[in-house]
Amino acid sequence: MTKVSWLLLFACLGAGQAQAFCWVRAGQLHALEPELLQAIAEVESALRADAMNYNTDGSRDIGLMQINSFHLPRLRAQGITEQRLLDEPCLSVEVGASVLAGFVSLYGYNWTAVGAYNAGNAPDRQTARLRYAHKVWKRYQALTGSGVAPASLQGRRADSDRLRSRSAEFNQEPPG
């Protein structure tokens, strides 16, 4: 879809519908449940697109999905700046989905990958990963309801079944 087509689509949609579209689109691009991405954003920024947090290590977490400034050099090569992450919530969701997809490739589609989104993948960060995953799990359960297929995937049975089978672990509380 061209950039003009996307702009026309957003012009026709209300703000809530456009935001829902962002979760679904990023989920489809990276084979992730939109509700999982939304749960992460709720934990990370309380759904604030302009959120900015400063970490003790000198890095910053930017925008809706709190993209760590560690990623900025790689993102700049793609034309993505810190300001764009703050100004374009859908872009933040897509970048966040890309970061999560990287951890899913490393750990599998599970709570360890979700925890790594926030705590990184250093071996000594396992406790922090599980603590973060537990927060996301609570939000994810509130968004999906126990055992209910994500509403955004209903009507697309094959996609819904595939993601639901991949994410069976997400219906159970993270360990620890």
Coordinates of C-alpha atoms in Angstrom, one line a residue:
M1 CA 0.0 0.0 0.0
T2 CA 1.4 3.4 -0.9
K3 CA 2.1 6.2 1.6
V4 CA -0.8 8.2 0.2
S5 CA -3.1 5.2 0.5
W6 CA -2.2 4.8 4.2
L7 CA -2.8 8.6 4.8
L8 CA -6.2 8.3 3.1
L9 CA -7.1 5.3 5.2
F10 CA -6.2 7.1 8.4
A11 CA -8.1 10.2 7.3
C12 CA -11.2 8.0 6.9
L13 CA -10.8 6.2 10.2
G14 CA -11.5 7.7 13.6
A15 CA -8.6 7.9 16.1
G16 CA -9.7 4.7 17.9
Q17 CA -10.1 2.7 14.7
A18 CA -6.7 4.0 13.4
Q19 CA -5.0 2.9 16.6
A20 CA -6.7 -0.5 16.5
F21 CA -5.5 -0.8 12.9
C22 CA -1.9 -0.1 14.0
W23 CA -1.9 -3.1 16.5
V24 CA -3.4 -5.4 13.9
R25 CA -1.0 -4.3 11.1
A26 CA 2.1 -4.6 13.2
G27 CA 0.9 -8.0 14.5
Q28 CA 0.4 -9.3 11.0
L29 CA 3.8 -8.0 9.8
H30 CA 5.6 -9.8 12.6
A31 CA 3.3 -12.7 13.4
L32 CA 2.4 -11.4 16.9
E33 CA -0.9 -11.0 18.5
P34 CA -2.1 -7.4 18.4
E35 CA -3.4 -7.7 22.0
L36 CA 0.1 -8.7 23.2
L37 CA 1.6 -5.6 21.5
Q38 CA -1.1 -3.5 23.1
A39 CA -0.5 -5.0 26.5
I40 CA 3.2 -4.2 26.2
A41 CA 2.4 -0.6 25.3
E42 CA 0.0 -0.3 28.3
V43 CA 2.8 -1.5 30.6
E44 CA 5.5 0.5 28.9
S45 CA 3.9 3.9 28.5
A46 CA 0.3 3.7 29.7
L47 CA -0.6 4.2 26.0
R48 CA 1.1 7.6 25.9
A49 CA 2.5 8.3 22.5
D50 CA 4.7 11.1 23.9
A51 CA 6.2 9.1 26.7
M52 CA 9.9 9.6 27.3
N53 CA 11.8 8.0 30.1
Y54 CA 15.5 8.3 31.1
N55 CA 17.3 5.2 32.3
T56 CA 20.2 5.0 34.9
D57 CA 22.5 3.7 32.1
G58 CA 22.1 6.9 30.2
S59 CA 19.7 5.5 27.5
R60 CA 16.2 6.8 26.9
D61 CA 12.9 4.9 26.2
I62 CA 10.9 6.7 23.5
G63 CA 7.3 6.9 22.6
L64 CA 4.3 4.6 22.9
M65 CA 6.3 1.3 22.8
Q66 CA 9.2 2.9 24.8
I67 CA 11.8 2.1 22.1
N68 CA 15.2 2.2 23.8
S69 CA 17.7 4.7 22.3
F70 CA 20.1 1.8 21.8
H71 CA 18.1 1.0 18.7
L72 CA 18.4 4.6 17.2
P73 CA 21.5 4.0 15.1
R74 CA 19.9 1.0 13.3
L75 CA 16.6 2.9 13.0
R76 CA 18.2 6.0 11.6
A77 CA 19.5 3.9 8.7
Q78 CA 15.8 3.3 7.9
G79 CA 14.9 6.9 8.2
I80 CA 13.3 6.5 11.7
T81 CA 14.2 9.3 14.2
E82 CA 13.5 9.8 17.8
Q83 CA 11.0 12.5 16.9
R84 CA 9.2 10.2 14.5
L85 CA 8.8 7.6 17.3
L86 CA 7.2 10.3 19.4
D87 CA 5.0 11.8 16.6
E88 CA 3.9 8.6 14.9
P89 CA 2.4 6.1 17.3
C90 CA 1.8 3.5 14.5
L91 CA 5.5 3.7 13.7
S92 CA 6.3 3.1 17.4
V93 CA 4.1 0.1 17.4
E94 CA 5.8 -1.3 14.3
V95 CA 9.3 -0.8 15.7
G96 CA 8.2 -2.3 19.0
A97 CA 6.8 -5.3 17.2
S98 CA 10.1 -5.7 15.3
V99 CA 12.1 -5.6 18.5
L100 CA 9.7 -8.2 20.1
A101 CA 9.9 -10.4 17.0
G102 CA 13.7 -10.4 17.4
F103 CA 13.4 -11.7 20.9
V104 CA 10.8 -14.3 19.7
S105 CA 13.3 -15.5 17.2
L106 CA 15.8 -15.9 20.0
Y107 CA 13.6 -17.4 22.7
G108 CA 10.4 -18.6 21.0
Y109 CA 6.9 -17.2 21.3
N110 CA 6.9 -17.2 25.1
W111 CA 7.1 -15.0 28.2
T112 CA 10.9 -15.0 28.2
A113 CA 10.8 -13.2 24.8
V114 CA 8.2 -10.7 26.2
G115 CA 10.4 -10.1 29.3
A116 CA 13.4 -9.5 27.1
Y117 CA 11.6 -6.7 25.4
N118 CA 12.0 -4.7 28.6
A119 CA 14.9 -6.3 30.5
G120 CA 17.1 -7.4 27.6
N121 CA 18.7 -10.8 27.1
A122 CA 21.7 -10.8 29.5
P123 CA 21.8 -14.0 31.6
D124 CA 21.6 -12.1 34.9
R125 CA 18.4 -10.3 33.9
Q126 CA 16.1 -13.4 34.2
T127 CA 14.4 -12.1 37.3
A128 CA 13.7 -8.8 35.7
R129 CA 12.4 -10.5 32.6
L130 CA 9.9 -12.5 34.6
R131 CA 8.8 -9.6 36.7
Y132 CA 8.1 -7.6 33.5
A133 CA 6.4 -10.5 31.8
H134 CA 4.1 -10.9 34.8
K135 CA 3.0 -7.2 34.4
V136 CA 2.3 -7.8 30.7
W137 CA 0.5 -11.0 31.4
K138 CA -2.0 -9.2 33.6
R139 CA -2.8 -6.6 30.9
Y140 CA -2.9 -9.3 28.2
Q141 CA -5.4 -11.3 30.2
A142 CA -7.6 -8.2 30.7
L143 CA -7.5 -7.5 26.9
T144 CA -8.2 -11.1 25.7
G145 CA -10.1 -12.7 28.5
S146 CA -9.0 -16.2 29.4
G147 CA -9.3 -18.6 26.5
V148 CA -11.0 -16.2 24.1
A149 CA -9.5 -15.8 20.7
P150 CA -8.3 -12.2 20.1
A151 CA -11.2 -10.2 18.6
S152 CA -8.9 -8.7 16.0
L153 CA -8.2 -12.1 14.6
Q154 CA -11.8 -13.5 14.6
G155 CA -13.0 -14.2 11.1
R156 CA -9.4 -15.1 10.0
R157 CA -9.6 -18.6 11.4
A158 CA -6.2 -19.9 10.1
D159 CA -4.4 -16.9 11.5
S160 CA -6.3 -17.1 14.8
D161 CA -5.6 -20.8 15.2
R162 CA -1.9 -20.4 14.4
L163 CA -1.3 -17.6 16.8
R164 CA -3.4 -19.1 19.5
S165 CA -1.5 -22.4 19.3
R166 CA 1.8 -20.5 19.3
S167 CA 0.6 -18.4 22.3
A168 CA -0.9 -21.1 24.5
E169 CA 1.7 -20.2 27.1
F170 CA 0.3 -16.7 27.3
N171 CA -2.9 -18.0 28.9
Q172 CA -0.8 -19.1 31.8
E173 CA 0.9 -16.9 34.3
P174 CA 4.6 -16.5 33.9
P175 CA 6.8 -18.6 36.3
G176 CA 8.1 -17.0 39.4

